[in-house]
XYZ file of C-alpha atoms in Angstrom:
729
model
C -8.994 -13.078 -10.761
C -7.275 -16.491 -11.084
C -9.778 -19.368 -11.071
C -8.376 -22.944 -10.880
C -10.491 -25.843 -11.945
C -10.266 -29.448 -10.715
C -11.870 -32.506 -12.300
C -14.092 -34.427 -9.892
C -16.150 -37.628 -10.507
C -18.024 -38.059 -13.818
C -18.713 -34.632 -15.288
C -18.556 -32.660 -11.973
C -16.021 -29.836 -11.824
C -14.645 -27.724 -8.966
C -13.679 -24.112 -9.468
C -11.520 -22.496 -6.714
C -10.962 -18.756 -6.303
C -10.245 -16.542 -3.283
C -11.981 -18.234 -0.325
C -14.690 -19.862 -2.394
C -15.352 -23.209 -4.062
C -18.015 -23.613 -6.778
C -19.205 -27.037 -8.034
C -20.619 -27.414 -11.518
C -22.259 -30.432 -13.067
C -24.391 -31.327 -16.097
C -28.017 -32.518 -16.189
C -28.674 -36.202 -16.328
C -29.821 -35.940 -19.914
C -26.293 -34.837 -20.844
C -24.746 -37.765 -18.904
C -24.147 -35.707 -15.721
C -25.596 -36.380 -12.264
C -27.600 -33.157 -12.026
C -25.958 -32.427 -8.627
C -25.198 -28.782 -9.325
C -25.897 -26.007 -11.925
C -23.962 -26.204 -15.224
C -21.272 -23.675 -16.115
C -23.612 -21.807 -18.456
C -26.218 -21.630 -15.733
C -23.779 -19.867 -13.530
C -23.026 -17.432 -16.318
C -26.749 -16.656 -16.775
C -27.260 -16.134 -13.055
C -24.268 -13.861 -12.733
C -25.875 -11.064 -14.754
C -29.168 -11.298 -12.805
C -27.306 -11.276 -9.441
C -25.104 -8.422 -10.616
C -28.180 -6.364 -11.576
C -29.751 -7.098 -8.220
C -26.587 -6.020 -6.446
C -26.611 -2.645 -8.146
C -30.269 -2.182 -7.288
C -29.524 -3.036 -3.667
C -26.682 -0.600 -3.414
C -28.827 2.173 -4.952
C -31.665 1.483 -2.516
C -29.465 1.228 0.561
C -27.897 4.675 -0.213
C -31.398 6.171 -0.278
C -33.039 4.152 2.526
C -35.415 2.425 0.058
C -36.776 -0.823 1.290
C -36.193 -3.711 -1.141
C -38.579 -6.213 0.429
C -41.133 -5.757 -2.314
C -38.671 -5.264 -5.209
C -38.405 -8.292 -7.526
C -35.970 -8.870 -10.322
C -36.261 -11.449 -13.139
C -34.079 -12.271 -16.049
C -34.928 -14.358 -19.184
C -32.561 -15.203 -22.022
C -34.175 -15.213 -25.422
C -32.304 -17.434 -27.896
C -32.145 -16.586 -31.566
C -33.576 -19.637 -33.446
C -30.891 -19.289 -36.175
C -27.941 -18.723 -33.856
C -28.008 -20.073 -30.341
C -24.945 -18.071 -29.414
C -26.900 -14.877 -30.070
C -29.170 -14.130 -27.170
C -31.131 -11.312 -25.565
C -30.935 -11.012 -21.794
C -34.252 -9.442 -20.719
C -34.045 -8.087 -17.170
C -37.265 -6.949 -15.564
C -37.784 -5.310 -12.262
C -41.072 -5.094 -10.312
C -41.268 -1.971 -8.249
C -43.856 -0.986 -5.521
C -46.246 1.852 -6.466
C -44.848 4.159 -3.721
C -41.444 4.468 -5.272
C -41.065 7.884 -6.903
C -40.500 8.340 -10.693
C -37.047 9.677 -10.007
C -36.012 6.575 -8.046
C -37.680 4.265 -10.637
C -35.379 5.811 -13.244
C -32.448 5.671 -10.810
C -32.995 1.963 -10.251
C -33.145 1.261 -13.986
C -29.978 3.257 -14.476
C -28.279 1.277 -11.718
C -29.036 -2.024 -13.445
C -27.542 -0.523 -16.635
C -24.279 -0.231 -14.675
C -24.124 -3.961 -14.056
C -20.505 -5.100 -14.437
C -21.323 -8.438 -15.966
C -23.562 -6.750 -18.550
C -20.889 -4.229 -19.507
C -18.125 -6.902 -19.851
C -20.470 -8.971 -22.122
C -21.405 -5.945 -24.174
C -17.781 -5.011 -24.650
C -17.008 -8.557 -25.901
C -14.296 -10.148 -23.840
C -11.351 -11.679 -25.655
C -10.362 -15.261 -24.897
C -6.690 -16.290 -25.145
C -6.198 -20.086 -24.903
C -2.834 -21.630 -24.487
C -0.972 -24.544 -23.002
C 1.657 -24.018 -20.366
C 4.130 -26.371 -18.600
C 2.987 -25.324 -15.144
C 0.096 -23.062 -14.042
C 2.054 -22.048 -10.957
C 5.207 -21.284 -12.824
C 3.375 -19.095 -15.382
C 4.087 -15.758 -13.748
C 3.613 -13.417 -16.682
C 1.764 -10.344 -15.264
C -1.964 -10.346 -16.077
C -1.942 -6.594 -16.461
C -3.683 -6.038 -19.773
C -1.659 -2.926 -20.163
C 1.271 -3.282 -22.529
C 3.036 0.039 -22.896
C 4.868 0.683 -26.170
C 8.444 -0.410 -25.439
C 9.642 2.463 -27.651
C 7.604 5.093 -25.739
C 9.191 7.345 -23.172
C 6.692 8.925 -20.844
C 8.287 10.902 -18.057
C 6.409 12.297 -15.018
C 7.671 14.484 -12.196
C 9.192 12.255 -9.407
C 10.248 9.312 -11.637
C 13.897 8.853 -12.699
C 12.931 6.538 -15.570
C 10.146 6.519 -18.119
C 6.929 4.885 -16.955
C 7.159 2.194 -19.622
C 10.583 1.105 -18.451
C 9.528 1.318 -14.841
C 6.596 -0.995 -15.509
C 8.804 -3.460 -17.391
C 11.409 -3.540 -14.640
C 8.930 -4.107 -11.821
C 6.874 -6.716 -13.590
C 10.058 -8.657 -14.503
C 11.240 -8.516 -10.879
C 7.922 -9.943 -9.605
C 7.896 -12.634 -12.295
C 11.406 -13.695 -11.285
C 10.163 -14.167 -7.730
C 7.396 -16.392 -9.007
C 4.649 -13.889 -8.167
C 1.715 -13.658 -10.643
C 0.130 -10.204 -10.468
C -3.450 -9.688 -11.681
C -5.564 -6.550 -11.865
C -8.810 -6.862 -10.000
C -10.242 -3.546 -11.084
C -9.661 -0.177 -12.775
C -11.351 3.127 -11.981
C -11.443 6.351 -13.993
C -14.583 8.235 -12.944
C -13.280 11.740 -13.794
C -10.619 12.906 -16.277
C -6.937 12.537 -15.357
C -7.684 10.456 -12.251
C -6.915 6.728 -12.564
C -6.720 4.014 -9.909
C -6.480 0.266 -9.851
C -6.349 -2.665 -7.472
C -3.736 -5.392 -7.995
C -3.090 -8.592 -6.145
C -1.075 -11.771 -6.033
C -3.176 -14.283 -7.981
C -1.990 -17.187 -5.657
C -2.497 -15.202 -2.385
C -5.116 -12.421 -2.853
C -4.482 -11.174 0.678
C -1.309 -9.597 -0.783
C -2.723 -6.609 -2.620
C -2.119 -2.958 -3.233
C -3.806 0.065 -4.873
C -2.332 2.530 -7.242
C -3.286 5.967 -8.424
C -2.134 8.481 -10.971
C -3.157 10.892 -13.685
C -2.724 8.292 -16.382
C -3.153 4.517 -16.703
C 0.587 4.043 -16.789
C 1.354 6.195 -13.796
C -1.425 4.467 -11.754
C 0.032 1.017 -12.673
C 3.532 2.241 -11.702
C 2.083 3.339 -8.331
C 0.307 0.035 -7.646
C 3.410 -2.086 -8.669
C 5.745 0.143 -6.654
C 3.521 -0.208 -3.586
C 3.377 -3.936 -4.046
C 7.145 -4.170 -4.239
C 7.725 -1.879 -1.244
C 5.221 -3.829 0.950
C 6.636 -7.165 -0.137
C 10.160 -6.184 0.611
C 9.212 -4.647 3.977
C 7.039 -7.707 4.907
C 4.021 -5.505 5.275
C 1.742 -8.142 3.711
C 2.515 -10.417 6.588
C 2.231 -7.891 9.431
C 1.019 -9.591 12.660
C 0.526 -12.870 10.848
C 1.904 -16.284 12.160
C 4.620 -17.476 9.766
C 4.266 -21.076 10.911
C 6.584 -23.324 12.907
C 8.860 -24.106 9.995
C 9.851 -20.466 9.359
C 9.740 -19.657 13.080
C 12.586 -22.142 13.683
C 14.538 -21.542 10.533
C 17.972 -19.958 10.257
C 16.349 -16.498 10.049
C 12.669 -15.381 10.198
C 12.547 -11.953 8.466
C 15.932 -11.262 6.909
C 19.380 -12.933 6.970
C 20.947 -9.821 8.600
C 18.509 -9.835 11.568
C 19.851 -10.205 15.169
C 18.202 -11.799 18.165
C 18.586 -10.343 21.665
C 17.741 -12.088 24.938
C 15.826 -10.087 27.539
C 17.605 -9.535 30.852
C 17.117 -11.829 33.870
C 14.272 -9.689 35.199
C 12.742 -9.126 31.732
C 14.743 -5.956 31.181
C 15.339 -4.575 27.728
C 18.644 -6.069 26.438
C 21.709 -4.096 25.538
C 22.184 -3.717 21.813
C 18.628 -2.736 20.714
C 17.619 0.865 19.918
C 19.716 3.849 21.126
C 19.315 6.439 23.886
C 17.346 8.773 21.566
C 14.814 6.067 20.693
C 14.570 4.778 24.243
C 13.717 8.295 25.433
C 10.715 8.170 23.075
C 9.604 4.502 23.234
C 10.295 4.013 26.956
C 9.878 7.338 28.794
C 8.482 5.802 31.976
C 10.639 2.565 32.029
C 7.526 0.488 31.531
C 8.706 -1.314 28.380
C 9.900 -4.902 29.044
C 11.733 -7.441 26.950
C 8.628 -9.558 26.730
C 6.800 -6.678 25.044
C 9.166 -6.897 22.085
C 8.912 -10.600 21.299
C 8.387 -11.124 17.615
C 4.682 -11.803 16.826
C 5.294 -13.487 13.450
C 7.407 -16.295 14.791
C 6.166 -16.364 18.451
C 9.570 -17.824 19.237
C 9.899 -16.669 22.860
C 12.989 -18.843 23.525
C 14.888 -17.121 20.764
C 14.284 -13.664 22.174
C 13.783 -10.306 20.403
C 14.204 -10.311 16.585
C 15.688 -6.951 15.559
C 16.591 -5.387 12.191
C 19.454 -3.022 11.353
C 18.624 0.598 10.484
C 21.203 3.281 9.745
C 20.954 6.514 11.790
C 21.212 9.247 9.174
C 22.832 11.854 11.388
C 26.047 9.811 11.803
C 25.766 6.602 9.752
C 25.666 4.336 12.881
C 23.706 1.058 12.800
C 20.789 0.745 15.318
C 18.801 -2.398 15.798
C 14.999 -1.994 15.930
C 12.748 -4.884 17.117
C 10.417 -6.152 14.465
C 7.675 -6.041 17.008
C 8.090 -2.298 17.645
C 7.984 -1.649 13.894
C 4.889 -3.624 13.182
C 3.015 -2.268 16.217
C 3.652 1.389 15.629
C 4.261 2.148 11.993
C 2.066 0.026 9.684
C 2.994 1.007 6.126
C 4.199 4.543 6.948
C 7.766 5.149 5.824
C 8.296 2.602 3.106
C 8.723 3.201 -0.581
C 10.168 1.787 -3.834
C 11.778 3.595 -6.602
C 13.838 3.309 -9.746
C 16.667 4.780 -7.726
C 17.287 5.090 -4.049
C 16.854 8.870 -4.098
C 13.497 8.437 -5.852
C 12.402 6.087 -3.200
C 13.594 8.400 -0.450
C 11.665 11.304 -1.827
C 8.478 9.253 -1.984
C 9.021 7.859 1.464
C 9.756 11.207 3.137
C 6.950 12.900 1.284
C 4.416 10.371 2.675
C 5.899 10.728 6.145
C 5.297 14.511 6.009
C 1.886 14.053 4.465
C 0.677 11.836 7.277
C 2.377 13.827 10.125
C 0.968 17.164 8.881
C -2.463 15.590 8.251
C -2.424 14.337 11.866
C -1.516 17.819 13.172
C -4.283 19.509 11.113
C -6.956 17.089 12.186
C -6.114 16.866 15.878
C -5.496 20.678 16.268
C -8.562 21.393 14.116
C -6.546 23.884 12.041
C -8.150 25.971 9.244
C -6.262 25.922 5.995
C -6.140 28.658 3.280
C -7.651 27.995 -0.151
C -5.343 27.606 -3.139
C -6.227 30.645 -5.319
C -7.831 29.920 -8.644
C -4.965 31.759 -10.385
C -2.540 29.132 -9.025
C -4.849 26.207 -9.847
C -5.173 27.538 -13.436
C -1.519 26.606 -13.862
C -2.524 22.914 -13.594
C -5.311 22.414 -16.228
C -5.547 18.670 -15.818
C -6.220 19.019 -12.106
C -8.794 21.657 -12.774
C -10.506 19.460 -15.293
C -10.756 16.565 -12.765
C -12.208 18.884 -10.067
C -14.699 20.317 -12.568
C -15.939 16.846 -13.399
C -16.494 16.059 -9.750
C -18.441 19.259 -9.169
C -20.540 18.564 -12.237
C -21.512 15.285 -10.558
C -22.683 17.330 -7.513
C -19.698 17.039 -5.259
C -18.160 20.449 -4.226
C -14.374 20.405 -3.941
C -12.033 22.520 -1.821
C -8.375 22.749 -2.630
C -6.299 23.796 0.325
C -2.736 24.676 1.048
C -1.660 22.369 3.912
C 1.886 23.635 4.097
C 1.130 25.413 7.439
C 2.524 28.617 6.129
C 5.149 27.164 3.845
C 6.714 24.843 6.470
C 5.941 21.575 4.741
C 5.270 20.506 1.069
C 1.714 19.251 1.715
C -1.595 19.919 -0.087
C -5.202 18.929 0.697
C -8.214 18.297 -1.537
C -11.503 17.953 0.293
C -14.691 16.597 -1.256
C -18.131 17.350 0.162
C -21.231 15.199 -0.506
C -24.426 17.287 -0.184
C -26.504 14.024 -0.485
C -25.215 12.688 2.824
C -23.493 15.584 4.509
C -20.217 13.610 4.430
C -16.760 15.097 3.761
C -13.490 13.527 2.771
C -10.193 15.346 3.207
C -7.375 13.872 1.144
C -3.762 14.932 1.590
C -0.702 14.639 -0.712
C 2.906 15.701 -0.385
C 5.851 16.302 -2.661
C 8.459 19.055 -3.072
C 6.579 20.111 -6.218
C 3.270 21.760 -5.277
C 1.550 20.533 -8.487
C 2.466 16.920 -7.704
C 1.243 17.322 -4.147
C -2.155 18.570 -5.275
C -2.416 15.951 -7.958
C -1.622 13.194 -5.372
C -4.289 14.650 -3.113
C -6.879 14.457 -5.848
C -5.931 10.919 -7.064
C -5.845 9.657 -3.484
C -9.365 11.058 -2.912
C -10.819 8.890 -5.694
C -8.523 5.881 -5.406
C -10.676 2.775 -5.804
C -13.949 4.760 -5.339
C -17.060 4.976 -7.379
C -19.500 7.932 -7.076
C -21.699 5.524 -4.889
C -18.705 4.908 -2.675
C -18.628 8.584 -1.805
C -21.916 8.141 0.039
C -20.067 6.321 2.831
C -17.747 9.206 3.920
C -18.157 10.592 7.429
C -19.990 13.667 8.538
C -17.986 16.472 10.274
C -18.435 17.089 13.904
C -17.963 19.716 16.667
C -17.241 16.935 19.173
C -13.575 17.638 20.058
C -13.071 14.245 21.685
C -14.191 12.377 18.554
C -11.664 14.408 16.465
C -8.736 14.235 18.790
C -8.902 10.644 20.182
C -5.923 8.549 18.852
C -8.013 5.977 17.008
C -9.495 8.696 14.800
C -6.062 9.332 13.278
C -5.533 5.511 12.847
C -8.808 5.341 10.880
C -7.729 8.253 8.746
C -4.554 6.515 7.964
C -6.026 3.058 7.240
C -8.971 3.944 5.080
C -9.729 7.653 5.524
C -12.868 6.749 7.512
C -12.077 9.091 10.386
C -13.916 12.296 11.174
C -12.821 15.967 10.891
C -13.952 19.081 12.686
C -16.479 21.529 11.222
C -13.917 24.134 12.063
C -11.924 22.941 9.076
C -14.532 24.664 6.836
C -14.172 28.147 8.300
C -13.244 30.996 6.024
C -10.887 32.375 8.592
C -7.687 30.431 7.850
C -4.953 29.940 10.541
C -2.255 30.543 7.901
C -1.569 32.630 4.837
C -1.537 30.841 1.482
C 2.003 29.909 0.346
C 2.904 29.017 -3.191
C 5.984 26.739 -3.016
C 8.186 24.747 -5.329
C 11.196 22.861 -3.903
C 11.607 20.621 -6.992
C 14.989 19.682 -8.442
C 16.783 16.443 -9.067
C 15.564 13.574 -6.859
C 18.821 13.813 -4.941
C 18.225 17.560 -4.297
C 14.574 16.844 -3.243
C 15.619 14.090 -0.905
C 18.160 16.476 0.683
C 15.556 19.111 1.094
C 13.155 16.644 2.876
C 15.938 15.273 5.116
C 16.814 18.886 5.918
C 13.257 19.606 7.084
C 13.404 16.723 9.601
C 16.874 17.828 10.760
C 15.434 21.340 11.377
C 12.673 19.724 13.540
C 15.298 17.966 15.620
C 14.228 14.549 14.392
C 16.551 11.522 13.919
C 15.857 9.447 10.850
C 16.654 5.712 10.733
C 16.681 3.954 7.344
C 17.184 0.431 5.946
C 17.529 -0.411 2.204
C 16.096 -3.496 0.690
C 17.665 -3.952 -2.728
C 18.623 -7.606 -2.774
C 15.500 -8.685 -4.603
C 15.992 -6.032 -7.313
C 14.958 -2.419 -7.435
C 15.478 0.156 -4.687
C 13.254 -0.107 -1.620
C 13.835 1.819 1.557
C 12.071 1.996 4.936
C 12.416 4.982 7.259
C 11.436 5.385 10.885
C 11.249 8.868 12.399
C 10.635 8.190 16.201
C 8.193 10.604 17.703
C 7.009 11.806 14.219
C 5.977 8.966 11.859
C 4.134 6.582 14.187
C 0.637 5.592 13.262
C -0.413 3.933 16.560
C 0.229 5.442 19.925
C 3.602 4.548 21.406
C 1.966 3.273 24.592
C 0.455 0.507 22.531
C 3.827 -1.347 22.915
C 2.941 -1.881 26.561
C -0.839 -1.816 26.637
C -2.055 -3.160 23.267
C 0.860 -5.095 21.766
C 0.106 -7.469 18.921
C 2.216 -10.172 20.618
C -0.590 -10.732 23.015
C -1.376 -13.365 20.334
C 1.370 -15.542 21.864
C -0.719 -16.033 25.023
C -3.570 -17.638 23.123
C -2.435 -18.770 19.583
C -1.443 -22.328 20.405
C -4.415 -22.992 22.708
C -7.062 -21.649 20.298
C -5.618 -23.511 17.354
C -5.516 -26.761 19.432
C -8.952 -26.022 20.998
C -10.469 -29.428 20.222
C -7.561 -31.180 21.875
C -7.618 -29.290 25.227
C -8.780 -31.109 28.320
C -11.147 -29.585 30.839
C -8.392 -27.989 32.919
C -6.809 -26.427 29.883
C -10.107 -25.131 28.658
C -10.818 -23.555 32.075
C -7.401 -21.988 32.110
C -7.900 -20.555 28.553
C -11.298 -19.069 29.310
C -10.088 -17.561 32.632
C -7.197 -15.896 30.853
C -9.587 -14.468 28.286
C -11.880 -13.157 30.991
C -9.003 -11.547 32.932
C -7.404 -10.035 29.850
C -9.850 -7.129 29.500
C -9.827 -7.804 25.747
C -12.740 -6.461 23.725
C -15.432 -9.231 23.628
C -16.246 -8.238 20.049
C -12.631 -8.371 18.782
C -12.247 -11.135 16.210
C -10.011 -14.197 16.702
C -8.365 -13.525 13.326
C -6.865 -10.281 14.755
C -6.131 -11.690 18.158
C -3.974 -14.637 17.101
C -2.755 -13.520 13.629
C -4.340 -16.269 11.599
C -6.127 -15.681 8.302
C -9.209 -17.897 8.561
C -11.605 -18.198 5.635
C -14.086 -15.329 6.380
C -16.870 -17.434 5.121
C -16.474 -19.981 7.954
C -17.391 -19.865 11.573
C -13.674 -19.437 12.430
C -13.580 -16.423 10.127
C -16.473 -14.758 11.996
C -15.479 -15.889 15.451
C -15.144 -13.273 18.245
C -13.688 -13.586 21.693
C -17.244 -13.508 23.098
C -18.329 -16.458 20.983
C -15.136 -18.436 21.770
C -15.711 -17.980 25.560
C -19.358 -19.005 25.011
C -18.375 -22.216 23.240
C -15.830 -23.046 25.924
C -18.375 -22.559 28.689
C -20.708 -24.913 26.853
C -17.940 -27.500 26.685
C -17.352 -27.036 30.425
C -21.124 -27.365 31.111
C -21.161 -23.913 32.737
C -24.539 -23.112 31.305
C -25.363 -19.915 33.187
C -22.156 -18.195 31.867
C -22.876 -19.560 28.492
C -26.485 -18.172 28.544
C -25.253 -14.704 29.549
C -22.957 -14.656 26.499
C -25.679 -16.091 24.182
C -27.864 -13.136 25.181
C -24.985 -10.647 24.502
C -24.281 -12.356 21.170
C -27.933 -12.060 20.068
C -28.161 -8.448 21.199
C -24.901 -7.022 19.720
C -23.115 -9.504 17.519
C -23.328 -9.021 13.766
C -22.993 -12.543 12.366
C -24.518 -14.710 9.683
C -28.257 -15.538 9.650
C -27.448 -19.277 10.184
C -25.257 -18.570 13.208
C -27.834 -16.337 14.805
C -30.532 -19.026 14.283
C -28.234 -21.515 16.056
C -27.885 -19.176 19.058
C -31.605 -18.469 19.130
C -32.229 -22.218 19.432
C -29.430 -22.575 21.916
C -30.871 -19.811 24.073
C -34.181 -21.609 24.344
C -32.439 -24.985 25.138
C -30.297 -23.442 27.824
C -33.345 -21.613 29.350
C -35.240 -24.880 29.582
C -32.216 -26.798 30.821
C -31.615 -24.293 33.658
C -35.218 -24.256 34.679
C -36.324 -26.431 37.586
C -39.807 -27.150 36.301
C -39.233 -27.646 32.551
C -38.145 -30.731 30.676
C -36.246 -30.385 27.386
C -37.840 -33.465 25.791
C -41.211 -31.758 26.011
C -40.045 -28.872 23.812
C -37.736 -30.596 21.284
C -40.542 -31.564 18.739
C -41.818 -28.082 18.305
C -38.485 -26.394 18.565
C -37.357 -28.697 15.765
C -40.274 -27.539 13.679
C -39.246 -24.014 14.301
C -35.478 -24.205 13.898
C -35.017 -27.340 11.792
C -33.552 -30.663 12.721
C -29.877 -29.764 11.928
C -29.908 -26.606 14.093
C -31.688 -28.405 16.964
C -29.281 -31.278 16.815
C -26.451 -28.821 17.210
C -28.115 -26.815 19.953
C -29.112 -29.889 22.059
C -25.814 -31.588 21.352
C -23.883 -28.497 22.563
C -25.655 -28.794 25.932
C -25.595 -32.577 26.427
C -21.981 -32.897 25.290
C -22.539 -34.690 21.959
C -21.374 -31.558 19.972
C -18.294 -29.534 21.002
C -17.434 -26.134 19.548
C -20.190 -26.268 16.957
C -19.055 -24.899 13.523
C -15.356 -24.816 14.346
C -13.431 -27.412 12.350
C -10.441 -28.829 14.199
C -7.045 -27.486 13.252
C -3.605 -27.185 14.998
C -0.282 -25.248 15.043
C 0.525 -26.855 11.660
C -2.583 -24.947 10.421
C -4.184 -28.025 8.970
C -7.229 -27.091 6.812
C -6.454 -23.364 6.905
C -5.946 -22.939 3.194
C -6.146 -19.124 3.263
C -3.389 -18.769 5.757
C -1.294 -21.490 4.201
C -1.472 -19.546 0.847
C -0.149 -16.524 2.682
C 2.771 -18.533 4.081
C 3.549 -20.042 0.695
C 3.660 -16.455 -0.606
C 6.107 -15.523 2.100
C 8.261 -18.642 1.584
C 8.986 -17.277 -1.977
C 10.512 -14.176 -0.442
C 12.205 -16.133 2.341
C 13.946 -18.477 -0.148
C 14.943 -15.560 -2.408
C 16.397 -13.588 0.501
C 18.385 -16.642 1.643
C 19.916 -17.023 -1.799
C 20.498 -13.382 -2.676
C 21.785 -12.208 0.674
C 24.349 -14.940 0.424
C 25.438 -13.708 -3.005
C 25.108 -9.989 -2.272
């Protein structure tokens, strides 16, 4: 994690990281102002807080109340060496906690991350640089031997060379990559989380059977998502980029809708229109680009090559971001390598969807076959020794597709987690299923997986597949665990050169009668491809283009960002549009308008319900406001401070709307209950002295929205590089 420090007045310091700012000072006796803890005080507190966090996680997973659990830490200083200290952590436990849980809580404290880092003795490297922002050397703490040559199936170059090539490419773009975490909880299963140090919202995860292969996976995913603009999906690019020569890529084209909002000529082809617009409901306005919001410019579209005949077809950016998420994008050392990875993932997700929705029963992979892959067997054995039974299934549907499945069961919670992987080589497909299963997960994290169900509607409804795709949090049917399989086991191996494997996968889609559309992004270095397979590789339902399109943001974005500047008529118009929209009251404003607010602010927690509530207060429509306050308090999950404000506001509104009560008679005691700051805000929200309490003013220039501005700065690096390199390409 990158932490940048600014010098304030006297000895005060400001550390900035992610969405947080921490102020440090020194005591008055050391010439400071005593306005904040000192840096070493934060260090001491970090281990106590970390220990408490692990206790809390342990107790939550076992429904143990923590109200009467107390934790204390003291640091005992060696009189002869003040840098040698003992951190004594004590925990006070209620008598009714069992001996087993007492030991479990103590073991959980022993897992404290701060403690382990200190015990392992971190190294400090101190150096001067010309520019912090220009120093883009990857902070990867994994320096493969440049002379080593580690090959794995599916990679056309050694892992060491692949890592060197990708890190150099990112450094050239001015992107500093840092590793946020590593995981290796069972043998031969590694995963890590990497992110852009300057814009942590740009992150990816990687997985593999070794550290090097996991790092390759994470870097490759970062490069593919960067090249395909996935990091910026649905996000507002800002007015400067929205009005620049190009918004996404220099080879984009813009098409104007017809006079009656018809789809323009030149986008898509007849095959695609038959899939995306079967009932002629799709209009030009549905395909306006969400990122730019530039309605006057029309429909931004990108060129894809139809693989059946080499013809170029233009796909609206709106359609791609609304239906496909990250499905169908991949990076590789060569184009063929990227194609194999891309097509494998498309099959993995399509087959996974078919198995879940049709509640198919898969055959087990025989132990005699698994025995051929000893590293996989060792990883599975380690999971089972931890109390997690594992099923390895053949998901090829009788040999049709190169897909495997590894399913973990958690007897402690009753939850199950099916993980799928695909590749022409069956061993690689099973290995990918296993590493995907544990990617970024601890053993405690496996307590959050869903329970199976016999509820057919819960399994088959479209959003269940979306949840499986995004974070594997969807549900599966109990039928999945039947011993009576719907298919015979098939041992398969379609491996060859990457070109041969790509041809095999393309051939499968051709046999299904599917058209494949591909674009290649290689101007920034490396080989990245994106493939769309209409009617096969969508993540979201196609009808979302008409009924739940992300460009609904365009109806609200400007008004919400300019909220504090709207007059009464404009506020009334905004709240009426929100009421008539049938949008979910509990949807957040971040998602609605595509702006990354700091999640620790009121803007970051703001829902449509709360926004309407605040507008009704500004319009002095107190009965409507009170109805929404009651709904907020009953259902909305917000901060303690925000709930306290609405509890006070509810009382103030009830008194204000009463014919026989006077607010001034209640203010003194309400102030004693809620505090003067909260009561000032509640009373001010009713009498007009306070408008939109907690929402700091901003605008379409995104003033004060540092988190989103960092995201835009990240995108501007790509935008500038594309402008330069497309010109020279």
